[in-house]
């Protein structure tokens, strides 16, 4: 939910090797492609959908289009493009998400009340910014690191745009569909485990772009462990429910049980009470047993693992394993926006499909330093009360994810495509 | 906020004299004019504005357009027009406001989440209903009472549509304007008082259409009293503020003082903290001293009257006086949607400009009987915890108001055009 | 809950005829008797009970003992007894209930946190105040009106002390008993109705001590009406429940239905879910069908009346009838603190047993004037959002009640001994 | 707040070496001494104080006396002492804190409503249990591990009893004092840092009694780091405040800043707004600059460290350092119940004075296994959303603490004696 920040210094003055000055042609093209994709994602939306916000944690699609534009105007154009005039002086406050260093923010729960600027005005703003950015990219190769950050930021909001609109639409009894259903076929792949010897391993960013929270790369001691070959499926989680999973306090963390009790929780988000259907971006659909489970929170993931006699992996365990496979999987690029069928291949689905809850609290790596200035607020200030998730989902862009990527959410939240991969101590 | 109900029995079987069967031509024309006016009111709105709902008490403009249509479909077309097919089977629940007799209701605070049906779809629904209603009006003169009720219901929602969008837009720092500003000129008229002898008077509906809460007409004993010639102005209320009005507990009802303390209230709704500007349907405008004050709640009205050494009128006192003047004033028909300049004429502004808070709790008149069936839920069930307001406002239709009309709101609410007329015991 | 105020001016300078200067011997004796009774009421309480406060609306017994003492110290001894020194300078704030004119108040919901002063210290304070009051009574016959007010204030808190401790103890699964059970025998008396012709009648205080909210006596026009001979019984209310009373929205006011839904209400306060037992000051007891019902709120009273095809009486109707009977009944003086068996006598139980909810909102009588100064905060400031109850209860002192007495509570509150007397229009 | 659990299996069947069967004489004596100490701690309390509970997180002293007794009755006497009869059948529910495996619990926020059993009855219960326990200790040497757990549990509640009553009394404007003030003299010791080389170190319980959350002992890789010789003082924290510490968002975690804003926090708990006095168990006292700071939460500790250009230690760093010093310091045994004067000695105050917030989220150690049955609920279920504190405080018993001891609280809580020790990466 909170976008992350580039490792490198934000002033652009300490450009890392990984972002070379001669990558300008690539950058202009990427800028154009990524920015356009934000608008393409809104194509199936009715204008009326563009302002929806069903809870403080989600934002309206129109706000996402505006906030990502605000990023480029605030951090790139205003300080670095001579003669640039902001589109509207009040937008700096209206579309600031949480950067205290920039100044005040419009209250987050009220973003749905910003009917103005209208969608048309936001698109005009995007156009002005994109034209100015084209000039800036050409003129200032030294800013490519910060621009790359802006593009990764936009990709994060593309994922949020999808998860947010799914959440907001779920309150409409008409069950609107934005995409086509994608039924799966066949039985889910068998669940197997692979053992890792552990020892003193290296964890963290080591090449290419990364956010600051992935650094520095550092040593971690791992005891021998084993990891499931694939995430938990809808059918497996339904077994947990039918076995009284939501009624047995001994399976739950104390805060998790309090959450279950207080809200009367009986099933994952978007599941119907018949446990046969769920709400998706393709509208109301049959719940297929072999499909990878999504929309559970940390408490549910932890309870399921305890019920299964296992546990969740730590983020170091996860990353150590993921470092051994390539970044392939089911991403937003496929256009389906739903997790796929569970495979029986070894170490499959680590990337894409669903973010996998780890057992690790989101905390700084040893030696972590936040960047100076407002962009330093990206990650460091959220390192408390949240849990780490790994691997990206069916709503993530393929070129946005990597083994060291750390996503993080509060343990009670469920609106992301978040699922469960089991782990255990080596036997 | 809660629409009111026709006096007459709702089955159409006890048509009152005042709604004669030969008024069909008039009815078809009125139906057409009033329904069209709802859509005209939305003309200055951007499509993005149509879904705004800034608090549970207000509804999105698009919802108002749908709910008023629901009324005709649910109470007229479905039961009375042979072969009529509802536009969409789920709309019965989606756009039911509070009629338990009809069945479930979509949760009120979430109306802004109904991005579907879109505005276009709602207009298509309106068109289907209007065409069918034209046939029904022609075919069933015996239903004119219920149809008249539906039109009065629609007029009530027209007023709400305006006060609701004003409220929702007030959260936008861009201060959008829907209308042209209408500055006033000259000094406010002098405040004078007229004395009434009281005695045993008759109160309540006596001719023409009226809601059931205005009946039965009945006797009330009034002690001699006096009534101000006009409502309080912005300038007069500013004097109250400058005299410490919001900081002196002795001026306030206990619940009012608790409200002031809890919310840190320091001025009327929409006033800026400089006491020189306020937000209006024409955007941010200078606060003119001679203009009639609006957007105070009952606690503020009562505190102001105490500060002035006077009190608010009871609803019987108000109606007894209003019965003596004709229904003229500043209504929505003028198109300005702002209270006007205070006159010095005797008993002026009783109708239009601002609803006037009375000292009377909203309770049934002696012998009151709610209608049978779901329409009986209009008024009777709200007769607790609310206060009566009288006279209509600048957002009311001229042909909608009368001396016996009883509006009612909770004492803490301020988003209506609600103001203050002073009263006192005869000296 | 809010004590009421003497009609007469509070400076003591306008002593009314009804409080003559030669009543000193009577006053000293009454003072002594009433003050002692407060302490006697606490005799069955364990020291641990003396600090209980289960919700903001109730106060700990020890606080009641202190606050009533504060009244005499603050309004009588400090201003009027030369050389008097307050027991402790901080008590003025600690035990001020809601008099803004006196100054700050300790937060009401936290009264249970005042473990100091201890019970012993409060009794020492009472002793000092009582001794000083004896001197003041002897020296200042002109203050007898204000002293009489203080004694009526203490009697009000005696009733609250009982209802409050009952409420607080009800949260203890051990169901502690403070008194002996008082089973009733025989069938409840038949329910009959008496018709009154109405007309122009006089209402309000007319002789002897009265609070300011009972004045001035004034004319009211009454339509012909009928009144039940006795309040509703437990058995009758159980019929309402068994007929689905709590599940039928058409029986309820809108705010009442919201209250039922929000809290999952299914029966009167203190009733067990088997509808066969209830919690009382004598602990858990069988629920006897013939006993007069208590502990319903206004919403329940109103719903019951609607279910019965009748309504609640207005306060004027009630008082007009009650003026015709003498003040006899079942009061705290009997020591049972439970409503008794329902009689079949005409106009019985008007006084004592249970406070009877009326259909009247608590509002000022025509010409009402609150007293000057802090004591003027007694009544006037509560005249909003509350409903009037009449007649006193089994927890009221016999010499404290009269036909014109107006008690008032918010419509959702149930912890008083509050019940239902049916009324209707004359047939 | 949540008591911790013995490492060893709870059935008593897997008695660890560290709890030998021949320690019976020692155990009987310890039992007697520790149980008596609970009652001694209540000696300065008035009976009225024994029921105080100012927020859900704290419990009344009388409840602590009962709950610790419940532990021995429920886990020892009922299952293991033939013929034992429980004191009262309802106490099992009334005084169960959070053991779902035992059954229902009385709602935690309402513990102050349990005026019964009275203090006298609770003491009678304690006496019955203590006599029975003496027999059980003599008869069943195999239960010594579980009994030792019960005694450690009681010691945890002794600390809570003190911190809870301090919190509850802080709401009384009379500022009651339970102990004598203990002024300190002299200047605070200089703040210096010691560097540790880190590497692969062993962490966790290794000898003697320990709770299950301290196990298993395991390897952790530590980068080189430095640790302050002593905790932060009142004077140093006052400098932070005067430098705008509570007004500068860049110093705070996001959740911490939200907490500051929402509650208007400007200083540590119990500090007066003049920053010159604070409330203590000795009543209102001067705030001495050289005294060790207490009553800050994790957010404040983290913000202070950031302001100082440093950070908090991880729990592994803390334990690695603490393993090198002996368990000496300022404990409840001294009777002062206030942190002492800051020393300039190397690695001082690691034990006693204040619990020290670490940068580590409370999570299971690799290979952690909760005990079977209800006692397994002690620790495992709280391993989410809380932060680890180390070292014990001035309210901890000296024989209760050790280097591997893990305490844990939510990051927003301040009512423990919790302070700050600075750390940093090695330079």
Short mmCIF file of C-alpha atoms in Angstrom, two decimals, chain B residues 243-384:
data_model
loop_
_atom_site.label_atom_id
_atom_site.label_comp_id
_atom_site.label_asym_id
_atom_site.label_seq_id
_atom_site.Cartn_x
_atom_site.Cartn_y
_atom_site.Cartn_z
CA UNK B 243 -19.84 38.27 22.25
CA UNK B 244 -18.46 34.84 23.10
CA UNK B 245 -21.61 32.98 22.14
CA UNK B 246 -19.83 29.68 21.49
CA UNK B 247 -17.81 29.89 24.71
CA UNK B 248 -20.54 30.58 27.29
CA UNK B 249 -22.20 27.41 28.59
CA UNK B 250 -24.98 29.34 30.27
CA UNK B 251 -26.43 30.13 26.85
CA UNK B 252 -26.72 26.51 25.77
CA UNK B 253 -28.88 23.50 26.32
CA UNK B 254 -26.92 20.75 27.99
CA UNK B 255 -26.87 18.57 24.86
CA UNK B 256 -26.00 21.61 22.78
CA UNK B 257 -23.04 22.50 24.94
CA UNK B 258 -21.83 18.91 24.77
CA UNK B 259 -22.05 19.15 20.97
CA UNK B 260 -20.10 22.42 20.93
CA UNK B 261 -17.41 20.96 23.16
CA UNK B 262 -17.12 17.64 21.42
CA UNK B 263 -16.75 19.08 17.95
CA UNK B 264 -15.02 22.33 18.82
CA UNK B 265 -17.77 24.33 17.13
CA UNK B 266 -17.10 28.04 16.72
CA UNK B 267 -19.37 29.19 13.91
CA UNK B 268 -22.22 28.11 11.60
CA UNK B 269 -21.64 25.42 9.03
CA UNK B 270 -19.83 26.66 5.90
CA UNK B 271 -18.49 29.82 7.57
CA UNK B 272 -14.78 30.40 7.28
CA UNK B 273 -12.86 31.04 10.43
CA UNK B 274 -12.37 34.69 9.46
CA UNK B 275 -16.17 35.10 9.72
CA UNK B 276 -15.97 36.98 6.41
CA UNK B 277 -16.63 34.23 3.88
CA UNK B 278 -18.77 31.15 3.57
CA UNK B 279 -19.16 28.27 1.16
CA UNK B 280 -22.32 28.33 -0.97
CA UNK B 281 -23.66 26.71 -4.09
CA UNK B 282 -21.97 29.62 -5.85
CA UNK B 283 -18.65 28.59 -4.31
CA UNK B 284 -16.73 30.61 -1.73
CA UNK B 285 -18.45 33.96 -1.27
CA UNK B 286 -18.25 37.01 0.99
CA UNK B 287 -20.48 36.67 4.02
CA UNK B 288 -22.90 39.54 3.79
CA UNK B 289 -24.18 40.97 7.06
CA UNK B 290 -27.65 41.75 5.76
CA UNK B 291 -28.33 38.32 4.36
CA UNK B 292 -30.57 35.91 6.24
CA UNK B 293 -28.57 33.42 8.31
CA UNK B 294 -28.69 29.74 7.36
CA UNK B 295 -27.06 26.46 8.38
CA UNK B 296 -27.43 26.67 12.14
CA UNK B 297 -28.84 23.78 14.11
CA UNK B 298 -31.43 23.79 16.86
CA UNK B 299 -28.83 24.16 19.59
CA UNK B 300 -27.37 27.22 17.93
CA UNK B 301 -30.83 28.68 17.28
CA UNK B 302 -31.82 28.13 20.90
CA UNK B 303 -28.55 29.58 22.24
CA UNK B 304 -28.86 32.63 20.03
CA UNK B 305 -32.41 33.26 21.25
CA UNK B 306 -31.32 32.94 24.88
CA UNK B 307 -28.45 35.35 24.22
CA UNK B 308 -30.98 37.76 22.75
CA UNK B 309 -33.16 37.47 25.85
CA UNK B 310 -35.90 35.81 23.83
CA UNK B 311 -36.90 32.34 22.71
CA UNK B 312 -37.90 30.37 19.63
CA UNK B 313 -41.58 30.23 18.69
CA UNK B 314 -43.56 27.05 19.21
CA UNK B 315 -44.86 25.52 16.02
CA UNK B 316 -48.42 26.48 16.97
CA UNK B 317 -47.40 30.09 17.48
CA UNK B 318 -45.60 30.08 14.16
CA UNK B 319 -48.49 28.52 12.26
CA UNK B 320 -51.08 30.79 13.85
CA UNK B 321 -49.09 33.78 12.59
CA UNK B 322 -48.29 32.28 9.18
CA UNK B 323 -51.93 31.53 8.55
CA UNK B 324 -52.42 35.25 8.23
CA UNK B 325 -50.02 35.82 5.34
CA UNK B 326 -49.87 34.49 1.80
CA UNK B 327 -47.29 32.03 0.59
CA UNK B 328 -44.82 34.34 -1.07
CA UNK B 329 -41.05 34.49 -0.75
CA UNK B 330 -37.71 33.37 -2.01
CA UNK B 331 -37.89 29.79 -3.31
CA UNK B 332 -35.92 27.41 -5.49
CA UNK B 333 -37.98 28.70 -8.37
CA UNK B 334 -35.79 31.84 -8.30
CA UNK B 335 -32.75 29.75 -9.12
CA UNK B 336 -30.41 31.39 -6.63
CA UNK B 337 -30.42 28.80 -3.87
CA UNK B 338 -29.28 31.26 -1.27
CA UNK B 339 -31.31 33.11 1.38
CA UNK B 340 -31.97 36.71 0.46
CA UNK B 341 -31.63 40.12 2.09
CA UNK B 342 -33.55 40.65 5.32
CA UNK B 343 -36.60 42.86 4.88
CA UNK B 344 -38.12 45.23 7.43
CA UNK B 345 -41.67 44.39 6.38
CA UNK B 346 -44.05 42.95 9.00
CA UNK B 347 -44.18 39.15 9.15
CA UNK B 348 -41.87 38.79 6.19
CA UNK B 349 -39.87 35.75 5.01
CA UNK B 350 -42.18 33.31 6.79
CA UNK B 351 -42.11 31.26 3.61
CA UNK B 352 -38.90 30.56 1.70
CA UNK B 353 -35.34 31.73 2.45
CA UNK B 354 -34.74 29.47 5.49
CA UNK B 355 -36.59 26.81 7.40
CA UNK B 356 -37.25 28.27 10.85
CA UNK B 357 -36.48 26.17 13.88
CA UNK B 358 -39.37 26.05 16.32
CA UNK B 359 -39.23 25.24 20.03
CA UNK B 360 -41.48 22.22 19.42
CA UNK B 361 -40.44 18.61 19.47
CA UNK B 362 -41.82 16.67 16.53
CA UNK B 363 -44.76 14.74 17.99
CA UNK B 364 -48.10 13.48 16.74
CA UNK B 365 -51.08 15.80 16.78
CA UNK B 366 -53.98 14.62 18.98
CA UNK B 367 -55.81 11.91 17.05
CA UNK B 368 -52.99 11.37 14.54
CA UNK B 369 -53.21 8.11 12.63
CA UNK B 370 -50.48 6.86 10.30
CA UNK B 371 -51.62 5.38 6.98
CA UNK B 372 -51.74 1.61 6.66
CA UNK B 373 -49.01 -0.26 4.85
CA UNK B 374 -45.53 0.79 3.87
CA UNK B 375 -46.40 4.41 3.07
CA UNK B 376 -47.47 4.74 6.68
CA UNK B 377 -43.78 4.68 7.54
CA UNK B 378 -43.34 8.18 6.16
CA UNK B 379 -43.96 10.26 9.21
CA UNK B 380 -45.21 8.50 12.29
CA UNK B 381 -42.08 6.54 12.95
CA UNK B 382 -39.93 9.66 13.06
CA UNK B 383 -41.92 11.36 15.81
CA UNK B 384 -39.19 11.20 18.43
#
